[in-house]
XYZ file of C-alpha atoms in Angstrom:
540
model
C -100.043 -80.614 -56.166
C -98.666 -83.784 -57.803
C -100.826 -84.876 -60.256
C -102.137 -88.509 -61.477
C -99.661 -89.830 -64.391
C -102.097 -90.976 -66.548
C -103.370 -90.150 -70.404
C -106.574 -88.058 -69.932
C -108.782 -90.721 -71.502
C -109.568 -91.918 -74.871
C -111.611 -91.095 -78.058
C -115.372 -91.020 -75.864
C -113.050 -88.241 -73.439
C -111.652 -87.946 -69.779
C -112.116 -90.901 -67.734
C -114.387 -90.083 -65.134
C -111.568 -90.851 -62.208
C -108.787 -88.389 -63.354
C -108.734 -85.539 -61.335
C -108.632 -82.112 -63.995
C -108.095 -78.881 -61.239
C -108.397 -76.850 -65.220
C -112.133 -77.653 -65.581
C -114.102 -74.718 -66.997
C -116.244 -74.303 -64.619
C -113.972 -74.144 -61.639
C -112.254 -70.814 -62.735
C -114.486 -68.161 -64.343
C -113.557 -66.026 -67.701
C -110.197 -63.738 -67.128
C -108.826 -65.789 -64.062
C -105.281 -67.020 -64.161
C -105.491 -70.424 -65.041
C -101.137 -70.937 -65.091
C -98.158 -69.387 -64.249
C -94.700 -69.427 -64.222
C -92.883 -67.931 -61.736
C -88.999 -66.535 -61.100
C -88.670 -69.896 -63.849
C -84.722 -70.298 -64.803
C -83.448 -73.528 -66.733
C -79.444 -74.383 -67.879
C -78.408 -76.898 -69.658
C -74.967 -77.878 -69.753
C -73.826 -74.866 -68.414
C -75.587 -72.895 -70.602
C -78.725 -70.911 -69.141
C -82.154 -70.972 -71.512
C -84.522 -68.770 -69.015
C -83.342 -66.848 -66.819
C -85.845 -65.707 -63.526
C -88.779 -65.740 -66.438
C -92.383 -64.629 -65.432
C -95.124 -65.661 -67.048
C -99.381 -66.254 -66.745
C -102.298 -67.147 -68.907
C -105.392 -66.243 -68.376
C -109.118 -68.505 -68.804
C -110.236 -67.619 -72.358
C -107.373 -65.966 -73.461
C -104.791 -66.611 -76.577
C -101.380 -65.227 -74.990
C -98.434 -65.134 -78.239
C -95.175 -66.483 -76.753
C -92.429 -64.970 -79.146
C -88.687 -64.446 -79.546
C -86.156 -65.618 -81.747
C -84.474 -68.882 -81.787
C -82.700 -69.428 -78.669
C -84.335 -66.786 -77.191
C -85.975 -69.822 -74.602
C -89.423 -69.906 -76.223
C -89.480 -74.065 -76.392
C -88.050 -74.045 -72.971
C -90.623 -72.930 -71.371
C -93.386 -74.499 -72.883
C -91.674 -77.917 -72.473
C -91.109 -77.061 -68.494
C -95.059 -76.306 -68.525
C -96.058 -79.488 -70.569
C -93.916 -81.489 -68.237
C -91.390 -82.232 -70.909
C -88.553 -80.901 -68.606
C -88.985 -81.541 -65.106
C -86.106 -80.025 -64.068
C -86.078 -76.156 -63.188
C -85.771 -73.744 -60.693
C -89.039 -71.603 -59.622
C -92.299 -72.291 -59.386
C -95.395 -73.243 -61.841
C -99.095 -72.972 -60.404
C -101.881 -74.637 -61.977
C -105.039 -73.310 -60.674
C -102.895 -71.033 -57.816
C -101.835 -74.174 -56.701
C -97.993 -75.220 -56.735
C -97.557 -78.187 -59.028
C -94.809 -80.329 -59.836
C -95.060 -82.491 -62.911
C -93.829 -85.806 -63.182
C -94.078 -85.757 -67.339
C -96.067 -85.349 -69.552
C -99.079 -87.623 -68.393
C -98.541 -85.705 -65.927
C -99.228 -82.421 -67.452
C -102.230 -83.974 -69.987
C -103.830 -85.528 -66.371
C -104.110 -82.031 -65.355
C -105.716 -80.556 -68.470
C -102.530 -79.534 -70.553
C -101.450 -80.254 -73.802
C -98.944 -79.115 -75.956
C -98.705 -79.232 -79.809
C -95.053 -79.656 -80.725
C -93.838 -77.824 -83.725
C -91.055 -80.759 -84.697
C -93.523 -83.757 -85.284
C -94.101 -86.371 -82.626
C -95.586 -89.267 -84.459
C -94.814 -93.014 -85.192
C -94.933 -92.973 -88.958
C -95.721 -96.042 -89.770
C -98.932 -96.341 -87.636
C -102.184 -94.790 -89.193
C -103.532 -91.205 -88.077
C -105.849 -92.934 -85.558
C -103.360 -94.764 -83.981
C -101.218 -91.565 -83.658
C -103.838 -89.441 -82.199
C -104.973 -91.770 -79.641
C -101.914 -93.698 -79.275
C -101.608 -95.196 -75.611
C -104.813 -93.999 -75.233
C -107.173 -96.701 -77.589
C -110.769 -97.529 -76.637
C -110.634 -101.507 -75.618
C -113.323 -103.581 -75.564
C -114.095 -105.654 -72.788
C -110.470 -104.130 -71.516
C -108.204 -105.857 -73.710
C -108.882 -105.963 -77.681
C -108.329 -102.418 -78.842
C -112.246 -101.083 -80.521
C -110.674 -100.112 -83.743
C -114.246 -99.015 -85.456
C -114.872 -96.528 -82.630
C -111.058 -95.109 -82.236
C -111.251 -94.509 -86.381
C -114.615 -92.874 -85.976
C -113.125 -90.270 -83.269
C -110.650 -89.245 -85.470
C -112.360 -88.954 -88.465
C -114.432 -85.846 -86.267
C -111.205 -84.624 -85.425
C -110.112 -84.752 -88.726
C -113.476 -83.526 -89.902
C -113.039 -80.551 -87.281
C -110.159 -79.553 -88.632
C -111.631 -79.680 -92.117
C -108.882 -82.513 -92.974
C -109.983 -84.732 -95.858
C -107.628 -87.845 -95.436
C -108.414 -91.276 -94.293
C -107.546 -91.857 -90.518
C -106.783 -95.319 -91.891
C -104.013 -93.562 -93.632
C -100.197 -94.411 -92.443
C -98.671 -91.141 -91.222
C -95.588 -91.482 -93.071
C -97.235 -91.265 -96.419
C -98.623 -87.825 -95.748
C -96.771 -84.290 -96.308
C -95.642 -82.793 -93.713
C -98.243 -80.282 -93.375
C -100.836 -82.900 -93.340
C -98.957 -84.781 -90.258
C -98.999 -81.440 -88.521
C -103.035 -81.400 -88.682
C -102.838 -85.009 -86.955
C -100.692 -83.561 -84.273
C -102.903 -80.733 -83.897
C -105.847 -83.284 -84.231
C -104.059 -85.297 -81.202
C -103.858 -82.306 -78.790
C -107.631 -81.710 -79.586
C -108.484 -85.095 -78.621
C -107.416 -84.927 -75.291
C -109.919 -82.251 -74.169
C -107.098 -79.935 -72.648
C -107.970 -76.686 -70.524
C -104.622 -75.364 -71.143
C -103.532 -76.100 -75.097
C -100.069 -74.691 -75.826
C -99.618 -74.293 -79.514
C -95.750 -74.716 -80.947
C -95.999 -73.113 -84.179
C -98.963 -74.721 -85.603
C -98.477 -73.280 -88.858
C -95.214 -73.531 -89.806
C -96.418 -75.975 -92.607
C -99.496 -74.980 -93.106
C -101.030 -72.666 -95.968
C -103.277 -70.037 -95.878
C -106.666 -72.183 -95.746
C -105.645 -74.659 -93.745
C -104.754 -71.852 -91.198
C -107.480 -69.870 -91.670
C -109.403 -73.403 -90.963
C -107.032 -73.650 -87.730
C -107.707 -69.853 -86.370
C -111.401 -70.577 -86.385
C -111.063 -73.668 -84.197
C -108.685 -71.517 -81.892
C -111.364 -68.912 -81.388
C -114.015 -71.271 -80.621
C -111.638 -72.990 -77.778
C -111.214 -69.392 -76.519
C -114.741 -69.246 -76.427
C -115.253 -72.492 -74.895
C -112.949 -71.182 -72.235
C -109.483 -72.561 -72.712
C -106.521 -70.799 -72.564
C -103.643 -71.005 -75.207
C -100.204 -70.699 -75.522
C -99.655 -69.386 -79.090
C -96.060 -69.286 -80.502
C -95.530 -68.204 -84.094
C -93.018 -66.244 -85.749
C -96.032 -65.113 -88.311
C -96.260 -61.298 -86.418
C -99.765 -61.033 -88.758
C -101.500 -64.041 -87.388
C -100.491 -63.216 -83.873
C -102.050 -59.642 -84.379
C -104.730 -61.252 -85.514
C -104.981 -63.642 -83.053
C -103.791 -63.248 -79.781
C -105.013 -61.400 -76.530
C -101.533 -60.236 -75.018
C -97.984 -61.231 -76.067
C -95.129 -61.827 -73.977
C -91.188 -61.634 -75.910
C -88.343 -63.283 -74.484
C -84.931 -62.516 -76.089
C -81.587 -64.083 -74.448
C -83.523 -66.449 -72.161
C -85.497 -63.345 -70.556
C -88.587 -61.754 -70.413
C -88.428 -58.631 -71.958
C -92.084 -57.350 -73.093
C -95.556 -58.505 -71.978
C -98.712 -56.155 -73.220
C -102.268 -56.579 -74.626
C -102.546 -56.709 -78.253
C -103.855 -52.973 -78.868
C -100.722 -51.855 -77.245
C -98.328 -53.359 -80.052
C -97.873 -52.778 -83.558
C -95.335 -55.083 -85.877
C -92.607 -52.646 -85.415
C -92.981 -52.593 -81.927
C -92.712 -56.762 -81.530
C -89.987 -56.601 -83.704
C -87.805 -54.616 -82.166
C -88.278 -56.831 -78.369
C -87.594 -59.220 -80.174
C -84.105 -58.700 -82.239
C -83.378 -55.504 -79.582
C -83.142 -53.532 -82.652
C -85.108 -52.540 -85.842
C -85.266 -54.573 -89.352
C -84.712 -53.285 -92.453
C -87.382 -54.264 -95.165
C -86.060 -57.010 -97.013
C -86.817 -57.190 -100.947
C -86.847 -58.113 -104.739
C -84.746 -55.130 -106.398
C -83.592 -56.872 -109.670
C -85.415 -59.267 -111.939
C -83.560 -61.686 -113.769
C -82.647 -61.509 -117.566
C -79.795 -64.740 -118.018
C -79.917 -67.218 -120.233
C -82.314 -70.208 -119.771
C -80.779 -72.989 -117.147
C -83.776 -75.403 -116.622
C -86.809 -76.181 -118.667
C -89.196 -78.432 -117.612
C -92.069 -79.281 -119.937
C -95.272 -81.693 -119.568
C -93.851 -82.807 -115.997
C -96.089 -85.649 -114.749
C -95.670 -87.969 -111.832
C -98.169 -90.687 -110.986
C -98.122 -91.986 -107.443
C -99.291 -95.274 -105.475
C -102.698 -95.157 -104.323
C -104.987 -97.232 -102.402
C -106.540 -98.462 -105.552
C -103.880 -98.537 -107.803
C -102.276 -95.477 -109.026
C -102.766 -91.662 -108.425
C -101.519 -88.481 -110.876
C -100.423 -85.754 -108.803
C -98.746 -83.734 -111.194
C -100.631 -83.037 -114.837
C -98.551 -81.770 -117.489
C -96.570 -78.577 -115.360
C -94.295 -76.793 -117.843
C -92.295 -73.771 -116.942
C -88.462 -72.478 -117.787
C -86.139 -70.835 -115.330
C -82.862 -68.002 -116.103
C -80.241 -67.816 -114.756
C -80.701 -64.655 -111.531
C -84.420 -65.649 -111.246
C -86.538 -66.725 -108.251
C -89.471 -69.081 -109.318
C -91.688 -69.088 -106.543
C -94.075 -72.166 -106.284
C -97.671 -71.414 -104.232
C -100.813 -73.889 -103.704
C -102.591 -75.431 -100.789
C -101.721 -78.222 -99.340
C -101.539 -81.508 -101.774
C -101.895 -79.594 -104.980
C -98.361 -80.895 -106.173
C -95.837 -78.495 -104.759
C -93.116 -80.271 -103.121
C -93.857 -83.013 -105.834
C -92.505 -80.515 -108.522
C -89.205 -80.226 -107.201
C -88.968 -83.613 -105.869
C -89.615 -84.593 -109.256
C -87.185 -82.748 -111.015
C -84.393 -83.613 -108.598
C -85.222 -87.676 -109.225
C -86.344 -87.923 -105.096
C -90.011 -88.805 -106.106
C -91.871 -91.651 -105.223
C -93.565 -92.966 -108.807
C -93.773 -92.976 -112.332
C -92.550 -89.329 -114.035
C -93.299 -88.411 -116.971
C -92.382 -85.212 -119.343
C -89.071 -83.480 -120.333
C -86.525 -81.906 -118.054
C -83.553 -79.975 -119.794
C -80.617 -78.031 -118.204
C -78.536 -75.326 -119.849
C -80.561 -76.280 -123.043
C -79.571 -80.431 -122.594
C -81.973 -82.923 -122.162
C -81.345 -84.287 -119.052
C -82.052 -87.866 -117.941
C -82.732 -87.389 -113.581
C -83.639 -91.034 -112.285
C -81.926 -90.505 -108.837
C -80.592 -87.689 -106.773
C -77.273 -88.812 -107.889
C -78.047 -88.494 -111.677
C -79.370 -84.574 -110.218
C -76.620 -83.618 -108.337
C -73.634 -84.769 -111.222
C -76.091 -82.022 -113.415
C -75.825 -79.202 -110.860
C -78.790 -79.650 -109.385
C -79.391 -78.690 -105.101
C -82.346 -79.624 -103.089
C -83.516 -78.227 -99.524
C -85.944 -80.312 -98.175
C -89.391 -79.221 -96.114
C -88.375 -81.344 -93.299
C -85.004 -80.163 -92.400
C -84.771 -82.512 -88.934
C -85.606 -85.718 -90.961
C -84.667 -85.473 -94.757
C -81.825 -82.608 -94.357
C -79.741 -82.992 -91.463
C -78.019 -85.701 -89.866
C -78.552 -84.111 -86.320
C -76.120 -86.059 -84.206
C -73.595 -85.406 -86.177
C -71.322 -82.199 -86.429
C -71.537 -79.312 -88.691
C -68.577 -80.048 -90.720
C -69.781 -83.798 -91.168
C -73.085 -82.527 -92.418
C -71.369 -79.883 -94.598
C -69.143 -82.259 -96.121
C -72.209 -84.742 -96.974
C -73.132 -83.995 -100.424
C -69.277 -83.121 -101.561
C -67.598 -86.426 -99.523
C -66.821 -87.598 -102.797
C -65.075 -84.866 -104.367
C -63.329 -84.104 -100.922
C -61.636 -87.579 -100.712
C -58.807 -89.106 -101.866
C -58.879 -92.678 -103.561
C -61.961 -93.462 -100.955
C -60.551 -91.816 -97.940
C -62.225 -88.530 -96.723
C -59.562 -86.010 -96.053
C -60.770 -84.176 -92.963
C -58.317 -81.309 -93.674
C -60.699 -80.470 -96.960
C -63.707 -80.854 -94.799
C -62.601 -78.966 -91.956
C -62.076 -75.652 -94.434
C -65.319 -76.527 -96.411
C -67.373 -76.199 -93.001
C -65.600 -72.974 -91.965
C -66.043 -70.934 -95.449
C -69.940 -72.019 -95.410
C -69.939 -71.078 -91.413
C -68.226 -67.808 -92.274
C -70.648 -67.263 -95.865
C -73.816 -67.714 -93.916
C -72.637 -66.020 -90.724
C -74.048 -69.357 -88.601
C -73.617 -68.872 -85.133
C -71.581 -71.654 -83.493
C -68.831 -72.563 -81.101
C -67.251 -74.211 -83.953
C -67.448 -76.617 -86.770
C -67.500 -79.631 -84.548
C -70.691 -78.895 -82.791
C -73.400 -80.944 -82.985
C -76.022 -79.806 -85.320
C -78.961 -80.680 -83.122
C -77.875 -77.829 -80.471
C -78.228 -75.166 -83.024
C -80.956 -73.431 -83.508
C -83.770 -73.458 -85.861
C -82.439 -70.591 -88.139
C -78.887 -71.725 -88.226
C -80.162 -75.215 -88.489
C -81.518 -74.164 -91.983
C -78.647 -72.020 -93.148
C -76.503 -75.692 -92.896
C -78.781 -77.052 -94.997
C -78.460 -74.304 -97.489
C -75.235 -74.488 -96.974
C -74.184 -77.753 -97.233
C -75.669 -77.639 -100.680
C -74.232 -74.368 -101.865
C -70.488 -75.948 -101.178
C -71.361 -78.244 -104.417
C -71.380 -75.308 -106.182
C -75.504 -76.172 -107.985
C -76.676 -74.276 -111.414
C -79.921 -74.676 -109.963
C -81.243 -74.469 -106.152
C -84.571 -75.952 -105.353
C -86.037 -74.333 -101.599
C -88.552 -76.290 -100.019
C -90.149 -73.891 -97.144
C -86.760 -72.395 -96.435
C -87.880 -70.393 -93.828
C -90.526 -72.625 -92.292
C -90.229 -72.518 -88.453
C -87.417 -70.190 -87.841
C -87.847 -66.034 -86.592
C -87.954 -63.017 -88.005
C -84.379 -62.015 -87.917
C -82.855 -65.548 -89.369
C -85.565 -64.802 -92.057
C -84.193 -61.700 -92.683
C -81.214 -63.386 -93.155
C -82.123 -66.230 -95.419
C -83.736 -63.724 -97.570
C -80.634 -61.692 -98.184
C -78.937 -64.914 -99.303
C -81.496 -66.015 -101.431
C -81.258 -62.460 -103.354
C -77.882 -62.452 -103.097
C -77.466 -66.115 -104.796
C -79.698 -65.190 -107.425
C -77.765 -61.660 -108.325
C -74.988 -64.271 -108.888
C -76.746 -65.286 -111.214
C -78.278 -68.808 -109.857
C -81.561 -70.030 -110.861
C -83.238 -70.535 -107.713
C -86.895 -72.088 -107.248
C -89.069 -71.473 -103.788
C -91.902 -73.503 -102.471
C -93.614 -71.453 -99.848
C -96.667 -71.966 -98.369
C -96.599 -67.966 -97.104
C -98.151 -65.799 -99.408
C -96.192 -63.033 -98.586
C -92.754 -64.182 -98.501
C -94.143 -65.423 -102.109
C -94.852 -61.668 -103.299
C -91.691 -60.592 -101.406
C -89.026 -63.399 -103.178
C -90.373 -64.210 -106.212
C -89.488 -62.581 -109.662
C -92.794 -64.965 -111.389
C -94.873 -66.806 -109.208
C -96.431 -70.268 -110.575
C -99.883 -71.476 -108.358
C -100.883 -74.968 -107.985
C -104.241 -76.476 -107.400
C -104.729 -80.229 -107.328
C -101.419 -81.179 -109.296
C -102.130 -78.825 -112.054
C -100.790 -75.626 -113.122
C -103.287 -73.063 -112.911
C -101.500 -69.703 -113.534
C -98.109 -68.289 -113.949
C -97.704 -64.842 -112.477
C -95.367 -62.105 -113.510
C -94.224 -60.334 -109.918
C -96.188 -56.929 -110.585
C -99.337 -58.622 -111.548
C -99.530 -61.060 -108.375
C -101.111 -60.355 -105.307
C -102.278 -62.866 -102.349
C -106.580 -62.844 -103.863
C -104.917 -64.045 -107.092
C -103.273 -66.386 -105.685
C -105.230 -67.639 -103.670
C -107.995 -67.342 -106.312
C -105.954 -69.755 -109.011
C -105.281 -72.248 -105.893
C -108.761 -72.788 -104.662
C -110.321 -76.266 -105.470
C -111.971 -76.466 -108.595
C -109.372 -73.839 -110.719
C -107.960 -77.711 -112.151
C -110.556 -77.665 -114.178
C -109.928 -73.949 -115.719
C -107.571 -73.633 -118.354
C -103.965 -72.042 -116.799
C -103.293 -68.542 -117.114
C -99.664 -67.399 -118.415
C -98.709 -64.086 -117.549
């Protein structure tokens, strides 16, 4: 069946002469609804899936999982109509289909939310969900009132309080993957495949998300679930299915699988627990004290950070929690001179004052940031792994201007060889990595300058368990060296797991300061909910 290559209507829903073969009531609860059959997919010589199986039922969440590279996006993109190219066979409705694209795919009733954001930045949230899709009136002049109006109960859905008059590209990136999210909603799909929805989120704003995935389920439409969260898919899901080297490997209902058990299929082996065994004693390396930054707004000027003070030794891990918004990327953005805005307060390393007006004045002072957004703020992805590697420490690496590739070249390899990325070799493009060894570049790239301090924004956000596993180890080990390391996360655990004090955010303030055996996630989460910026902050 090849389907009609159009967008599946606009904000008022499907237009009335698309044909949708996913329609609730043509398939009743527990019939298969999609599947994938004998699918294999190479590219470049290199094989992704390999004879995969795979179906999803009416009403059901089914958890794809795996690590990196283990084919997971593959497969989803051949059943959004992303790839076209494949050998086997997908059925939509029993019926063999063949999509064109992805109109293709939406025409038919599925959607996908992509984890690596898909949006124009500098159009507004409205425009993004419903872009190519606007309301016209009369057919020609775009109905701008009505299309903003759609969104904001999408938005309002979701339980997202931002103007959908807002341009995209000032939001975090948490916020921009609600509008994603928001976009998939709007197209009414009967088949919603979910690409690690959230990766950026925190735990509200996914507790907000699993209740509007339940009530799809029990509207009747079936969802592809991916997440390397184990929890949430336990939680969640209906059966899983594990790929691992491009094959199938496990499928089974939920009550027959435990954490262990997922694991395991997925890393063909078991994990040791990762975790904190030292706390750190060193001297003091950064203190920041009455840290404000104030922000443009809509009407002038916005505060987003009140008066944060906190110091950091030398071996510890300062971990940073809060929803999203309360000021927790702005912290270290702040302190490593990348923030948009007026700052105010004092920032002193080893003891100095320190005067941070630009990255440039941070880095010369030992100072390392990892971005949240590795793909667009910390990675040039068409270039190779020793060019990226080489980035921050081109200076010191040339010679009266001229980069000496030689010093690059050996650079690249030590931090390949340190991190244990797995690569052809130094000269491969970045973008054909995976997720996991994606990040460890970006740590990496930054550990070659050789910081006092290391600033992680969501270091492990969207990669598996076992590159976790990994990250973590370097992280402990780094601080054991005796580096004064600070972690945003916006998973609680991995929090409670890293951290040796944990400081919690809520609406730019600082609202408590937790020693590691007095925190737990209802603390936390407690000190973060809305309102606690009006409580005086807690110091433990």
């Amino acid at each position: 069946m090849q389907t009609q290559a159009n967008a599946p209507g606009g904000p008022n829903g499907p237009l009335p002469s698309l044909q949708r073969p996913l329609e609730a009531e043509q398939l009743p609860p527990g019939r298969t609804v999609l599947a994938a059959e004998r699918i294999t997919k190479s590219f470049a010589g290199v094989t992704a899936l390999r004879e995969v199986d795979f179906d999803l039922r009416r009403g059901e969440v089914h958890a794809l999982m795996g690590e990196n590279g283990a084919g997971k996006s593959t497969l989803m993109k051949i059943l959004a109509g992303v790839h076209v190219s494949y050998d086997g066979t997908v059925r939509i409705g029993g019926v063999a289909t063949a999509f064109a694209g992805v109109r293709d795919a939406e025409a038919a009733g599925v959607a996908i939310i992509h984890q690596e954001l898909n949006l124009v930045p500098e159009l507004s949230i409205a425009d993004n969900i419903f872009l190519g899709r606007e309301p016209l009136i009369a057919g020609t002049i775009i109905d701008r009132r009505r299309m903003t109006r759609a969104a904001a109960r999408l938005l309002r859905r979701l339980e997202v309080d931002i103007d959908p008059e807002s341009r995209v590209a000032a939001l975090r990136v948490g916020e921009q993957q609600l509008v994603e999210i928001a976009k998939a909603l709007s197209l009414d799909a009967r088949v919603l495949i979910m690409d690690e929805p959230t990766s950026a989120l925190s735990t509200p704003e996914c507790e907000t998300l699993f209740k509007v995935v339940r009530q799809l389920r029990s509207e009747g439409v079936a969802i592809i679930y991916t997440s390397h969260r184990i929890d949430e898919v336990l939680a969640l899901a209906d059966r899983v299915t594990v790929l691992r080297d491009g094959r199938r490997v496990l499928t089974a209902d939920i009550g027959e699988l435990t954490h262990g058990t997922i694991i395991s299929a997925m890393v063909g082996r078991d994990m040791a627990a990762s975790h904190r065994t030292t706390s750190a004693n060193g001297e003091l390396v950064l203190s920041v004290r009455n840290l404000t930054l104030d922000q443009p707004a809509v009407n002038g000027w916005k505060r987003v950070l009140h008066g944060v003070s906190f110091d950091l030794r030398r071996g510890e891990i300062l971990g940073i929690g809060g929803l999203l918004g309360s000021g927790r990327s702005e912290i270290l953005e702040s302190i490593f001179g990348a923030a948009a805005g007026w700052r105010g307060g004092e920032i002193a390393i080893d003891g100095a004052i320190a005067e941070i007006n630009s990255p440039a004045d941070a880095y010369r002072l030992g100072l390392a940031l990892v971005t949240e957004d590795r793909k667009s703020r910390g990675l040039h992805l068409a270039a190779s792994i020793r060019s990226n590697v080489a980035l921050p420490s081109v200076g010191a690496l040339s010679h009266f201007g001229i980069r000496d590739f030689a010093r690059e070249s050996r650079l690249a390899r030590d931090v390949v060889r340190r991190l244990s990325v797995r690569c052809a070799n130094i000269d491969q493009t970045v973008a054909t990595l995976s997720g996991g060894n994606q990040q460890k570049i970006v740590i990496g790239k930054w550990l070659a300058t050789e910081p006092r301090v290391l600033l992680l924004d969501e270091p492990t956000r969207g990669i598996d368990v076992g590159a976790k596993q990994e990250i973590y180890q370097l992280i402990f080990g780094l601080a054991e060296q005796g580096l004064g390391i600070v972690v945003v996360s916006s998973e609680l655990p991995e929090l409670l797991l890293m951290s040796d004090r944990i400081l919690v955010m809520c609406e730019g303030h600082q609202t408590g300061l937790l020693r590691r055996h007095e925190a737990t996630q209802e603390r936390i989460m407690r000190l973060a909910a809305p309102g606690m910026a009006a409580h005086p902050w807690e110091s433990q």
